[in-house]
Phi, psi and omega in degrees: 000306202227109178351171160315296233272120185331141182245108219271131208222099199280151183072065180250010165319320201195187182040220162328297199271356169304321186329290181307324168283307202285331154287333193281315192296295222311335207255009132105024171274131180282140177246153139237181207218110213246149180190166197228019184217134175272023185259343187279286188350318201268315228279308193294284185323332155300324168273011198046045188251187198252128184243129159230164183258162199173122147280104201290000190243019152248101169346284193299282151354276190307306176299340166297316179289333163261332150341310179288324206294329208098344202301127156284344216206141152249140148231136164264127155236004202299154146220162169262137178288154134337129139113326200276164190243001171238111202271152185225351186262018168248299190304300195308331160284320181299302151356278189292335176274319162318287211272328154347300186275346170274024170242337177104338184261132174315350190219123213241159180211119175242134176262109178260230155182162183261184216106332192271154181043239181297305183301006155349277158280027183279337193278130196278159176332304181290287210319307173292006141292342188235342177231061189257334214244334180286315192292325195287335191256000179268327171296325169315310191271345171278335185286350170306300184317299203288018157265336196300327203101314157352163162244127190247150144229144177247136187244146162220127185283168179288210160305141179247156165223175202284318198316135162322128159349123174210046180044001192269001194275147148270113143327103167229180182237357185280156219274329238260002197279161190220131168175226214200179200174156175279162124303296178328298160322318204287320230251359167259314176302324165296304168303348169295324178294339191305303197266351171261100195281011177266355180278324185291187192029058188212160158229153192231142175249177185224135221198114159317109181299334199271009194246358200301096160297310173233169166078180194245132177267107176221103205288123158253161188253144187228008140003000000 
């Protein structure tokens, strides 16, 4: 499924991407699992992934933490809530793409949303009024990734919700889509991008078919 070599999984505290550590351990993959609040520790370390502390919007720090990890692969999930004054979905990729090529590893999974780039106008007006200023720096950081040289892949899921894993999420590429999509869902696909090498250099969008509200739903294979 996933290189040898440990999968250093930034947000790995909550949502998605613990979502993504509880697969990767259950699945006998070494993780590390980076985080700046010690209240997360006992919970990661239960699942057996390996902790390390790190503030991503420290330069120096961050390139020491993947220097220690080992790391074959990042996966990014940091984001900023609605409301917070303190944004992370720009600075915390750049941060991390920085110290990635002075550490050597090559294979990056940045998590996004759609709304970010061409998919903009899929997002209806209110939605896009409380999360536009969020969309903006997330757009930032992907036009980072895919200059850095890295091998990326960006996925940006629909909405997200809490409900158990339910095989349905799609890859896609169409601009024009609107819905909702598990964390759970979002964090089996990411580990799939892990092992498909047909996942690089690409961005996707992702999505429950069943949840689609507006726009054409159209499946690409990352195989």
């Amino acid at each position: 499924m996933v290189a040898a070599l440990p999968v250093l999984v930034a947000g790995a505290w909550s949502g998605v991407g613990l979502e993504v550590v509880k697969i990767l351990c259950a699945s006998a993959v070494p993780v590390c699992a980076l985080i700046r609040n010690k209240a997360y520790e006992a919970e990661l370390q239960a699942l057996g992934a390996e902790v390390l502390y790190c503030d991503v919007s420290d330069s120096a720090a961050t390139s020491a933490a993947l220097k220690g990890s080992g790391a074959g692969a990042i996966v990014c999930t940091l984001g900023s809530k609605p409301g917070e004054t303190r944004r992370i979905d720009f600075i915390g990729v750049q941060k991390l793409v920085d110290g990635a090529k002075q550490t050597g590893i090559k294979r990056f999974i940045l998590v996004t949303s759609f709304g970010c780039g061409e998919t903009r106008n899929a997002v209806p007006p209110p939605l896009l009024e409380k999360i536009g200023a969020a969309l903006a720096e997330k757009d930032k950081a992907e036009a980072l990734l895919r200059a850095s040289g890295l091998e990326y892949t960006i996925l940006r899921p629909g909405g997200l919700n809490a409900d158990s894993p339910t095989g349905r999420g799609v890859f896609t590429e169409s601009t024009d889509v609107h819905g909702g999509i598990s964390r759970a869902d979002v964090a089996e696909a990411i580990v799939r991008c892990l092992g498909a090498p047909g996942s690089r250099n690409r961005t996707l969008g992702l999505f429950d078919r069943e949840l689609v509200r507006a726009g054409t739903l159209s499946a690409v294979t990352i195989e």
